[in-house]
Coordinates of C-alpha atoms in Angstrom, one line a residue:
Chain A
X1 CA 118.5 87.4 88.2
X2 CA 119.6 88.6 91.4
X3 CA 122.8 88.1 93.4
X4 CA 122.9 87.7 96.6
X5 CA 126.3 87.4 98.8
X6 CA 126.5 84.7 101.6
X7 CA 126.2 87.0 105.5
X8 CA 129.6 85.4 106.0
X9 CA 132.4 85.0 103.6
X10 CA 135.9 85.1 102.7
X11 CA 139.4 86.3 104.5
X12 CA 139.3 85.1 108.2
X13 CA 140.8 86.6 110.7
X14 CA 144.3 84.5 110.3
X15 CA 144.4 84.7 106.5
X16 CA 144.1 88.4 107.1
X17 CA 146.5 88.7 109.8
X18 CA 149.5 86.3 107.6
X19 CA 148.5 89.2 104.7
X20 CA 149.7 92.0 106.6
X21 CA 152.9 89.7 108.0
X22 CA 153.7 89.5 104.0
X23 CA 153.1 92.7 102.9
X24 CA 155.1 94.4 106.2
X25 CA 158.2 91.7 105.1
X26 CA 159.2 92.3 101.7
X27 CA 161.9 91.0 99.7
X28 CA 161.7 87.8 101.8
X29 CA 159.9 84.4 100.9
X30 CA 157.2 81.9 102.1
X31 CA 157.9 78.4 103.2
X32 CA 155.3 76.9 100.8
X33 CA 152.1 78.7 99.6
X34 CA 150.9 81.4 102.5
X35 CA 147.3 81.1 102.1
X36 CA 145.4 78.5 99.5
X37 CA 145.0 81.3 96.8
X38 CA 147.4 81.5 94.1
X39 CA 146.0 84.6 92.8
X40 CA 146.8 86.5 96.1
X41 CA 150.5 84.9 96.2
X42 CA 150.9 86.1 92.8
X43 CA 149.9 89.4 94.0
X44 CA 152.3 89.4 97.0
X45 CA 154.8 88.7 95.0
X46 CA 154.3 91.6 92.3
X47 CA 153.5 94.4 94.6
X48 CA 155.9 93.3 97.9
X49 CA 158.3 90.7 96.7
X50 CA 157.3 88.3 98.5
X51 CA 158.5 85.1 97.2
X52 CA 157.3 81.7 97.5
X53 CA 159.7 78.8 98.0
X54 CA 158.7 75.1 98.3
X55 CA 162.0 74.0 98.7
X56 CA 163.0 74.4 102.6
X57 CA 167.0 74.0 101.1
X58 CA 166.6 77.4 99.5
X59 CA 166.2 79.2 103.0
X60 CA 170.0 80.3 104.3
X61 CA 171.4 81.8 106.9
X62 CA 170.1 85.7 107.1
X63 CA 167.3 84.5 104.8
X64 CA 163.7 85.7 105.5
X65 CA 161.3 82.6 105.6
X66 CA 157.5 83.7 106.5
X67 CA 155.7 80.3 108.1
X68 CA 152.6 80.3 106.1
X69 CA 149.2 80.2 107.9
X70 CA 148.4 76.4 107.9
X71 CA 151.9 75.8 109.9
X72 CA 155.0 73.7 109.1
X73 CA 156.0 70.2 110.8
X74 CA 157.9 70.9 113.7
X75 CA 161.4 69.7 112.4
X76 CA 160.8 72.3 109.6
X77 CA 160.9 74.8 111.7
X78 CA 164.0 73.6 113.6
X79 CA 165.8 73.2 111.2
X80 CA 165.1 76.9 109.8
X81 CA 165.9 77.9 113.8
X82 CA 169.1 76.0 113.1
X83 CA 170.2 77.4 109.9
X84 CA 169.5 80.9 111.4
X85 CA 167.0 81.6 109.2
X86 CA 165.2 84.9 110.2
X87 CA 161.9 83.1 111.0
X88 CA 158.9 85.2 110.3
X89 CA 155.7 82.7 111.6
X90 CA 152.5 83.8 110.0
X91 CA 150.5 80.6 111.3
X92 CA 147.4 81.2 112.2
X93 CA 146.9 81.6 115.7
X94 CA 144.2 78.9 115.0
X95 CA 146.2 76.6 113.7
X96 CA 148.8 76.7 116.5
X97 CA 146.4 75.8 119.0
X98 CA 146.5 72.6 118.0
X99 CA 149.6 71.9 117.7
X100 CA 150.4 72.6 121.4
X101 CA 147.1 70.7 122.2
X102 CA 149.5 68.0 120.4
X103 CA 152.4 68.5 122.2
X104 CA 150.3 68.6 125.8
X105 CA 148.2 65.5 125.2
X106 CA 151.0 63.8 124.0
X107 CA 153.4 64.0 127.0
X108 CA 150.0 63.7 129.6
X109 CA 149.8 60.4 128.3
X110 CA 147.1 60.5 125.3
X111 CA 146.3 58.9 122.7
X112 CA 145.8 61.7 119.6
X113 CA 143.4 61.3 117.5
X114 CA 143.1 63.8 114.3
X115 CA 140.0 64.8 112.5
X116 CA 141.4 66.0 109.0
X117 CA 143.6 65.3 105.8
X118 CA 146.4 63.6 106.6
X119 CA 147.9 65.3 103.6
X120 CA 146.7 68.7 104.0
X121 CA 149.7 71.0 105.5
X122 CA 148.1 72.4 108.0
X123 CA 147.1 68.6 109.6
X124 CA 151.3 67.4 108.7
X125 CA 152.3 70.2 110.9
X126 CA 149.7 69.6 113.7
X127 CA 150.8 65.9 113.7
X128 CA 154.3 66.6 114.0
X129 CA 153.9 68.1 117.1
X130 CA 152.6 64.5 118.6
X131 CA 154.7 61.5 119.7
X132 CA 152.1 59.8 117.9
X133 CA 148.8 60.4 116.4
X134 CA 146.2 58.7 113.9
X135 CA 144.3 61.1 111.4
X136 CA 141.0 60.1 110.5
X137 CA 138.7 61.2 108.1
X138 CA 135.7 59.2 109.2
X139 CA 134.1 56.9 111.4
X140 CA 135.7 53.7 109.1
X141 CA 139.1 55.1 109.8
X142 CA 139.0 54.7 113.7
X143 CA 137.8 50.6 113.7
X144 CA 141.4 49.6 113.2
X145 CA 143.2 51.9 115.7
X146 CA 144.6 50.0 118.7
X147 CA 143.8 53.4 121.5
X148 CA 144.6 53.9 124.4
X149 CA 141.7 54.6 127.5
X150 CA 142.6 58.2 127.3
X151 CA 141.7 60.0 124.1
X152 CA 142.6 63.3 122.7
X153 CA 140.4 64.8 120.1
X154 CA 141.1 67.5 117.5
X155 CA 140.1 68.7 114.3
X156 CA 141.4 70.5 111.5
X157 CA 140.5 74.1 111.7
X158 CA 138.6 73.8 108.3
X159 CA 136.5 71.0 109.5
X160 CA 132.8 70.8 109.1
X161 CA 131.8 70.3 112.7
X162 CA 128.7 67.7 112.2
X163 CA 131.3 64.9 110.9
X164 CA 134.0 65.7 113.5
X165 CA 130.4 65.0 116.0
X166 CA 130.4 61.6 114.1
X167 CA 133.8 60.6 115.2
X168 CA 133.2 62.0 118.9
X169 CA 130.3 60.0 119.0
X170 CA 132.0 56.8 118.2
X171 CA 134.7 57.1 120.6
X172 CA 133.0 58.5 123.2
X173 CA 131.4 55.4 124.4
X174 CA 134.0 53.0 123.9
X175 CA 136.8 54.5 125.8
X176 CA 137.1 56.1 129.5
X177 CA 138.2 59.1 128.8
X178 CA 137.6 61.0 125.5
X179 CA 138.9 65.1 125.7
X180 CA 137.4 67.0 122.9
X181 CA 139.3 69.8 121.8
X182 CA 137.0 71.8 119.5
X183 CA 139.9 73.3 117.0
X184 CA 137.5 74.1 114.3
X185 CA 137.8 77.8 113.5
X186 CA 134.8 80.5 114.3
X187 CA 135.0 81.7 110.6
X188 CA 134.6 78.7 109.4
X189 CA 132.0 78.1 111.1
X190 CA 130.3 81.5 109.8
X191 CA 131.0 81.0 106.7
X192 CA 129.6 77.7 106.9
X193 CA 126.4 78.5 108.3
X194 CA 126.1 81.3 106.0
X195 CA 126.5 79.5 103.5
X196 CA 124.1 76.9 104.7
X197 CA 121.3 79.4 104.6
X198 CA 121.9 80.7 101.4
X199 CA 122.1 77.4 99.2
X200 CA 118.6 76.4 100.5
X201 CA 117.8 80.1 99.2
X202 CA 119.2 80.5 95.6
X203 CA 119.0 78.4 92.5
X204 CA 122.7 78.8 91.6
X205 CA 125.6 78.9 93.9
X206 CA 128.7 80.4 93.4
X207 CA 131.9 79.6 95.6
X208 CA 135.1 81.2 95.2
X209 CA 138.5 79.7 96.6
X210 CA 141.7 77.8 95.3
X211 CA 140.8 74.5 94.6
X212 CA 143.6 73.0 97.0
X213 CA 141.5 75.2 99.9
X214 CA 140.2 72.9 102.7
X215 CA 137.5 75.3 103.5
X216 CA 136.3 76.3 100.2
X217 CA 135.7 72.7 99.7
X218 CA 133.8 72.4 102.7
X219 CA 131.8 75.7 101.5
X220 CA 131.3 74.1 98.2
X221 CA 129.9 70.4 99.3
X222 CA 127.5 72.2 101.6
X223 CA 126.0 74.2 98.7
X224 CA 125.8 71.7 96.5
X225 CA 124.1 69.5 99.3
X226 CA 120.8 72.1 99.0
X227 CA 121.8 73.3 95.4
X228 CA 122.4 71.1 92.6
X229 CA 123.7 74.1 90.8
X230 CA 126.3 74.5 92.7
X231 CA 130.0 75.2 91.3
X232 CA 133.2 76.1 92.7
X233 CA 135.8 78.6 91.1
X234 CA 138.8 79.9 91.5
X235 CA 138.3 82.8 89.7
X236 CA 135.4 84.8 87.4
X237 CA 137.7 82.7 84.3
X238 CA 135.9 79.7 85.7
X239 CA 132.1 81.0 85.4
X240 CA 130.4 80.1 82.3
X241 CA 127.3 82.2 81.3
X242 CA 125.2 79.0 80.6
X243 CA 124.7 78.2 84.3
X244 CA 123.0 81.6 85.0
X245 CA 119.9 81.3 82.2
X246 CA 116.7 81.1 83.6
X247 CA 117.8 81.3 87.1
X248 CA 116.3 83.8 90.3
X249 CA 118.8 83.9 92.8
X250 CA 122.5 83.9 92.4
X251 CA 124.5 83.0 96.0
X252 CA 127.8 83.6 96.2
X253 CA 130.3 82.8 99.2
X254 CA 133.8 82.1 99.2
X255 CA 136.9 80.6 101.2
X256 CA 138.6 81.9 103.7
X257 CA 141.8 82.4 101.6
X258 CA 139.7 84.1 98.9
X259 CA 140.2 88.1 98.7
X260 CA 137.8 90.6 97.9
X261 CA 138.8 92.1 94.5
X262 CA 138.6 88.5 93.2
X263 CA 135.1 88.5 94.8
X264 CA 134.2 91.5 93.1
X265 CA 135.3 90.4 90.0
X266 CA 133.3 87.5 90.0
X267 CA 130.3 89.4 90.8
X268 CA 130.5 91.8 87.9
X269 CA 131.2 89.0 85.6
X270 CA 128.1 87.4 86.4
X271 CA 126.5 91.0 86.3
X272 CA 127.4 90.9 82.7
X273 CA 126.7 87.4 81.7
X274 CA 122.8 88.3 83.2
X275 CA 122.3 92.3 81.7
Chain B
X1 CA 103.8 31.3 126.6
X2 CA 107.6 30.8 126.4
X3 CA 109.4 32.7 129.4
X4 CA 113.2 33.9 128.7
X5 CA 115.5 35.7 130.6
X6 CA 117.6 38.6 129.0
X7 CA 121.2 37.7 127.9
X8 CA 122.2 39.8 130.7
X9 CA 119.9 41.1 133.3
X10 CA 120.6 41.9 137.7
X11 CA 122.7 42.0 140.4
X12 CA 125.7 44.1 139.3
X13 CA 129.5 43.5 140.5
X14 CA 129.6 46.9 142.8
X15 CA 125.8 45.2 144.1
X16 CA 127.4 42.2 144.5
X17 CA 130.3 43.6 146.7
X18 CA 128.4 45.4 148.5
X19 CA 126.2 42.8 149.5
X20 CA 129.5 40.9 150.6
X21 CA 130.8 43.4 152.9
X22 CA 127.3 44.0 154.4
X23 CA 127.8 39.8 154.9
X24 CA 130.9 40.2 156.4
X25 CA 130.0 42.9 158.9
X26 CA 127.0 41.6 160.7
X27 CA 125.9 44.0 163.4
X28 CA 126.4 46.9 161.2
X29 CA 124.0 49.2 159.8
X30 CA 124.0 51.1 156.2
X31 CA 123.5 54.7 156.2
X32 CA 120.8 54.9 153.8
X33 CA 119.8 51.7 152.4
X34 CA 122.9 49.6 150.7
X35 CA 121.4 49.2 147.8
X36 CA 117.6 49.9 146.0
X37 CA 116.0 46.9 146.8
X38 CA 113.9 46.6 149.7
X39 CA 113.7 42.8 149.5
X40 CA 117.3 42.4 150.0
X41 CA 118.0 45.2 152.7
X42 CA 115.4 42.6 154.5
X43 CA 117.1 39.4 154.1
X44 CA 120.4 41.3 155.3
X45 CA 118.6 42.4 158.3
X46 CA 117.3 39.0 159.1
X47 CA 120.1 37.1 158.3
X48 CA 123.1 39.1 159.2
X49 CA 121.5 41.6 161.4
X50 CA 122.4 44.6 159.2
X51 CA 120.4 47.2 160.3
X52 CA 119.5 50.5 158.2
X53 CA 119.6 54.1 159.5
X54 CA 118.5 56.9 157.3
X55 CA 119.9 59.1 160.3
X56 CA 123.5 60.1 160.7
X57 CA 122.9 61.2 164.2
X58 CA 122.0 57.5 164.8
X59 CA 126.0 56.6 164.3
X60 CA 128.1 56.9 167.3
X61 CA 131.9 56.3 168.3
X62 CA 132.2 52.9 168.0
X63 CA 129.5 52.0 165.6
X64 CA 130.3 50.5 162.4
X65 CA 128.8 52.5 159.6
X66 CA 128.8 50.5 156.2
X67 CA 128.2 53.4 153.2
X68 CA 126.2 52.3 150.6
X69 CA 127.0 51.2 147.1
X70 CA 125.9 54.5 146.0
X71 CA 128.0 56.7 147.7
X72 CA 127.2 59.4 150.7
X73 CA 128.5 63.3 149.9
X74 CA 131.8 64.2 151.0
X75 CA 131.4 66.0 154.3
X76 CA 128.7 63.4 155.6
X77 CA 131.7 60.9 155.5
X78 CA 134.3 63.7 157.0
X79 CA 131.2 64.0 160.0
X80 CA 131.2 60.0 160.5
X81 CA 135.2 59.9 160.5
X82 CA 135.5 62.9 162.8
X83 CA 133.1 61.1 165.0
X84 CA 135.3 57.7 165.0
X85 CA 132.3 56.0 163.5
X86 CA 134.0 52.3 162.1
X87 CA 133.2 53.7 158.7
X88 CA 133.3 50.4 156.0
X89 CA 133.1 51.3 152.2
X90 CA 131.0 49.8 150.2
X91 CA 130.8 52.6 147.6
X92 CA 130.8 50.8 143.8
X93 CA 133.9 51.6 142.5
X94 CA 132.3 53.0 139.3
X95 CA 130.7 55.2 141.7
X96 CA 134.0 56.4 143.4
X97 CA 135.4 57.1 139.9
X98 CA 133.1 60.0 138.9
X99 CA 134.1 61.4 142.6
X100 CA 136.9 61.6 142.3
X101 CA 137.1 63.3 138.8
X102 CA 134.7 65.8 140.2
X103 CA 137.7 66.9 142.7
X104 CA 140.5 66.2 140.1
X105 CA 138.7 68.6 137.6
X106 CA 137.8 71.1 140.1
X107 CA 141.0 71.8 141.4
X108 CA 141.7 72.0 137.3
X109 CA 139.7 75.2 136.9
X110 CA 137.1 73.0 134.6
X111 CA 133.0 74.0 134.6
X112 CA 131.7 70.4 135.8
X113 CA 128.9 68.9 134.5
X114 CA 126.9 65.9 135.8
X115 CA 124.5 64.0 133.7
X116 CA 122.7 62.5 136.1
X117 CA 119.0 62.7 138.4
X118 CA 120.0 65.7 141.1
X119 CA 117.9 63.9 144.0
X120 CA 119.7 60.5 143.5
X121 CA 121.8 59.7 146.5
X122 CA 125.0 58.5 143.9
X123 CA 124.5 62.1 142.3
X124 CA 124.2 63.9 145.7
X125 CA 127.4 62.2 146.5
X126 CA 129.7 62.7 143.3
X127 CA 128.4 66.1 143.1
X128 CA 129.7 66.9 146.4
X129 CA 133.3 66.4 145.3
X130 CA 133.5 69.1 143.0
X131 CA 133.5 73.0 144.2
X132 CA 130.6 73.2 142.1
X133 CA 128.8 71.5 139.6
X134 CA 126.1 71.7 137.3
X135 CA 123.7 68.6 137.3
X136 CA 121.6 68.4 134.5
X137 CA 118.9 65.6 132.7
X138 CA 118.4 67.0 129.3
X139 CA 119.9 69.3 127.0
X140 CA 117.5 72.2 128.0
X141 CA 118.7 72.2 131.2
X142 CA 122.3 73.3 129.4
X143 CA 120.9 76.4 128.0
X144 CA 120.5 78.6 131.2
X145 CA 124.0 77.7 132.7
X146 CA 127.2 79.8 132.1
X147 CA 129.8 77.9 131.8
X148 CA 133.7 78.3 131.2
X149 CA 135.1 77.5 128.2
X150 CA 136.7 74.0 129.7
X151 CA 134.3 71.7 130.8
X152 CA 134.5 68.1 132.7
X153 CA 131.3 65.9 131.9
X154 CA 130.7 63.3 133.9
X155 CA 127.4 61.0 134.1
X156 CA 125.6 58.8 136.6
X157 CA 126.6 55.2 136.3
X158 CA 123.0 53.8 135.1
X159 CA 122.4 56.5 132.8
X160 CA 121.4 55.6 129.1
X161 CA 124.4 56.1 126.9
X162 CA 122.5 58.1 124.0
X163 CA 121.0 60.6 126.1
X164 CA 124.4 61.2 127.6
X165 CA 125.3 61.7 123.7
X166 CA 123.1 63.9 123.2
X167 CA 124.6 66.5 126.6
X168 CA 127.7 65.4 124.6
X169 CA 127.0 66.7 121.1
X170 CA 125.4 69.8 122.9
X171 CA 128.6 71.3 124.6
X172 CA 131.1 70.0 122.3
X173 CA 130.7 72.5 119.1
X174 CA 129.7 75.2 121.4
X175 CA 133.2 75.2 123.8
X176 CA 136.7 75.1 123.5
X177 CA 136.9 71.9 125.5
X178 CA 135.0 69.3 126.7
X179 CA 136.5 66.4 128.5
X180 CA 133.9 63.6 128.4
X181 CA 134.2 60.6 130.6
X182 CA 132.5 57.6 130.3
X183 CA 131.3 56.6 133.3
X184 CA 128.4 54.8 132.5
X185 CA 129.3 51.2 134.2
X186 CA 129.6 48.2 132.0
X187 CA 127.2 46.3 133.5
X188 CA 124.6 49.5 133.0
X189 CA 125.3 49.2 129.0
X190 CA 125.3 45.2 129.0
X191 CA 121.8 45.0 130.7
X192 CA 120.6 47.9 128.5
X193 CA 121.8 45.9 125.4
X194 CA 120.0 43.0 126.5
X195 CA 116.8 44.4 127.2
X196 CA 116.6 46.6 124.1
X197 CA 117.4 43.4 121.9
X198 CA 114.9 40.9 124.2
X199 CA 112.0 43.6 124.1
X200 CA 112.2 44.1 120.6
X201 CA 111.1 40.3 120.4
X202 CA 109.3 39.3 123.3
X203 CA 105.0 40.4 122.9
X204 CA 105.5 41.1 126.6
X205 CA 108.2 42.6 129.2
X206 CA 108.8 42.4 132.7
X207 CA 111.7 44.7 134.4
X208 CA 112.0 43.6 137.8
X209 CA 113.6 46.0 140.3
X210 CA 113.0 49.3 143.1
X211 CA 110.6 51.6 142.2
X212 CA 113.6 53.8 143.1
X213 CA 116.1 52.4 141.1
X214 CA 117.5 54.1 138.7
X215 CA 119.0 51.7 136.3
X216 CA 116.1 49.6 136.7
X217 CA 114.0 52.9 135.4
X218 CA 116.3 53.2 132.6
X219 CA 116.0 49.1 131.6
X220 CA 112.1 49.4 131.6
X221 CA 112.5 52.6 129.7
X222 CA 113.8 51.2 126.8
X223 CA 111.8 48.0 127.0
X224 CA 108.4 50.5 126.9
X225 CA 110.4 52.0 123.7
X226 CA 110.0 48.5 121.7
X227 CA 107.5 46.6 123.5
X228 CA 103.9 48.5 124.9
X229 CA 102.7 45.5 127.5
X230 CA 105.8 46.1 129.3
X231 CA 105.8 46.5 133.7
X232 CA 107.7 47.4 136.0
X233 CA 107.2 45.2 139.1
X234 CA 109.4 44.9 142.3
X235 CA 108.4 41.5 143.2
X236 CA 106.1 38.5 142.0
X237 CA 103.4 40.1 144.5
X238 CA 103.2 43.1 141.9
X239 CA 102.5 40.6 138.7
X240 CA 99.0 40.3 137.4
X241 CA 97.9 37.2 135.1
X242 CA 96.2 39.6 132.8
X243 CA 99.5 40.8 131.2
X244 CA 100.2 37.2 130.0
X245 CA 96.8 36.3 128.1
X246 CA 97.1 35.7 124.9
X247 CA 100.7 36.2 124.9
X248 CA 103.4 34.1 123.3
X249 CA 106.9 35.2 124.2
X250 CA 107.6 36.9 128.5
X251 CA 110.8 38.5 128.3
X252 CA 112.4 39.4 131.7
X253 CA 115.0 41.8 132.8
X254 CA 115.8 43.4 136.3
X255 CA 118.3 45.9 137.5
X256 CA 121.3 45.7 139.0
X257 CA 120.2 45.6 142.7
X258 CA 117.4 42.8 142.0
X259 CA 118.4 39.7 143.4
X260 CA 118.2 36.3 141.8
X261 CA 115.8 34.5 144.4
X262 CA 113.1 37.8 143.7
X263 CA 113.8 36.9 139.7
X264 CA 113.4 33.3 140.1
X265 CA 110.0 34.0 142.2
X266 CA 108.6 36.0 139.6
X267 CA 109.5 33.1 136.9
X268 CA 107.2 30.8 139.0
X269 CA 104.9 32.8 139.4
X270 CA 104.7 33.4 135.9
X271 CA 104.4 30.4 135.3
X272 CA 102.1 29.2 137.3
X273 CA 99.6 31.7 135.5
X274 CA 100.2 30.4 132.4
X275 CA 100.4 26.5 132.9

């Protein structure tokens, strides 16, 4: 069997970037995880002490709190400015695009409208930066919403960008004024279209990210769209040998949070399994 | 053969207005004709002595000059102004809308884009208000243009609301903004509605309106889509009993700027070919 690896996959430029803010801060702590990928937390905190905290209460006054890449809700971070907490923002440059998109569209008079999980951290901070704003998931979600004429459109970073399409074109023609911001990361979109090609390729796909990772699970429902053999991991203690017999092509991709000695690791695993 | 009309079908309200003002200015004359139907710019004429110049040299100090429904460009109107020409709008206010986000979103620094037929007077006009614009009828016509990353779409007021989707769907994924209005006019989508639903029933169509008409072009468009005996006519001279032999159900539509005396010709004589 061979293994083939997606043209575009893993650490993004943001993910990267919050990395080296961790590694150059030791001895201080994350406001919630950093990155979706509790193997690379774990190693943050073994080789730089980097801590993770969920519990904004535990930040004091000289404390060191790095913002983690998907953002905070914008009380969060007052209150941490308040408390004179040394404030180290790792948020992905991405990510804080939309949240000033928020702020702007907000006070020109807009109504917001959000394309993401309402739950997801990265999507409570955006929010936060809006007077108001209604997050949708899909089409269904917008038939109830009492809009203003003037929309304001963004997405979750991690988003794939045929259903935020969906929800453009439903608003579009029913209200005067629709402003599409298009907040849906480049690497995402590489990784996505990477891994587009290679599921229609291979007869097993491989994709490795935390499972709480928006844009592994975007990766993952793509390649299982054009591969029913399609599994997602967090790690090579996920794989199981049985999914590789009698298979040609094994594609691999992986989140954006995912680093490369995980990938590696799951490549020589499955090397094994197939000798 | 059973005759019936669309559920919505003609004379718009900016057609109507227009045709009111011409009313109430008798001894006037349009520059360029007031609106696409050479049948009414005749009974105005005759019965309210509205004349129609083509010419702007024709206008003179003291002349009343009524602008057609369609709107003139921007420094043909600064020329009859500077000249003291008695200028009297009858511009459709959908038509002043897209205008004026032209110039709004030019002075904004946004790449304007205008969905929309280049050689239409309304386009020649709106296009004129920005500091430059792109006007384009299909997505090909996108893939040549260099654009910034903030971009104002805008369309003609008759134009058919999927294929200004489909400009839409283009730009959005591939910019950071896109800020689409809606400018198709209500009456535009109501007619189109109509017709797609009538045409889908009816075993034969007839779109009454100018040859040069662009909403009419658009109505018989999509009545061709559903229905193959389907024609175009301008008035009840241009019908031929032919269409109706063997035929059960005549569905009519007309544009925008077809008046109701033409439409109610056309029924007789319809009629009378089939009694």
């Amino acid at each position: 069997m061979r293994i083939k690896l997606a043209e575009k996959y893993g650490f993004c430029f943001g993910v990267k970037r919050a990395i080296k803010i961790a590694e150059e801060n030791q001895d201080s702590a994350t406001y919630g995880p950093l990155i979706h990928n509790a193997n690379e937390i774990a190693r943050l905190k073994e080789n730089f002490n980097v801590a993770l905290s969920n519990d904004l209460g535990d930040f004091q006054t000289g404390d060191t709190a790095v913002i983690r890449t998907h953002g905070i809700p914008k009380d969060e971070l007052s209150l941490l400015q308040e408390r004179q907490v040394n404030v180290i923002d790792a948020t992905c440059p991405y990510v804080t695009k939309p949240q000033q998109i928020c702020e702007e569209m907000s006070q020109e008079g807009y109504s917001i409208v959000i394309f993401g999980d309402e739950k997801h951290p990265e999507i409570r901070g955006v929010k936060s930066y809006a007077d108001e704003a209604f997050v949708v998931t899909e089409v269904d979600d917008l038939k109830a919403l009492h809009l203003k004429e003037r929309i304001a459109l963004v997405a979750q970073t991690t988003r794939k960008v045929d259903e935020y399409m969906k929800i453009a074109n439903y608003l579009i023609p029913r209200y005067k004024e629709v402003r599409v911001f298009n907040t849906i990361c480049n690497a995402t979109f590489e990784n996505q279209e990477a891994v587009e090609a290679l599921s229609c390729e291979a007869d097993v796909m491989i994709v490795i990210g935390g499972k709480n990772s928006s844009n592994t699970k975007q990766l993952f429902s793509i390649a299982l769209a054009n591969c029913p053999h399609s599994h997602h991991i967090e790690d090579e203690k996920d794989l199981d040998a049985s999914w590789f017999e009698n298979k040609e092509l094994c594609g691999i991709s992986a989140g954006a949070s995912t680093p490369d000695w995980i990938i590696q690791n799951v490549v020589n695993t499955i090397e094994e399994f197939t000798r």
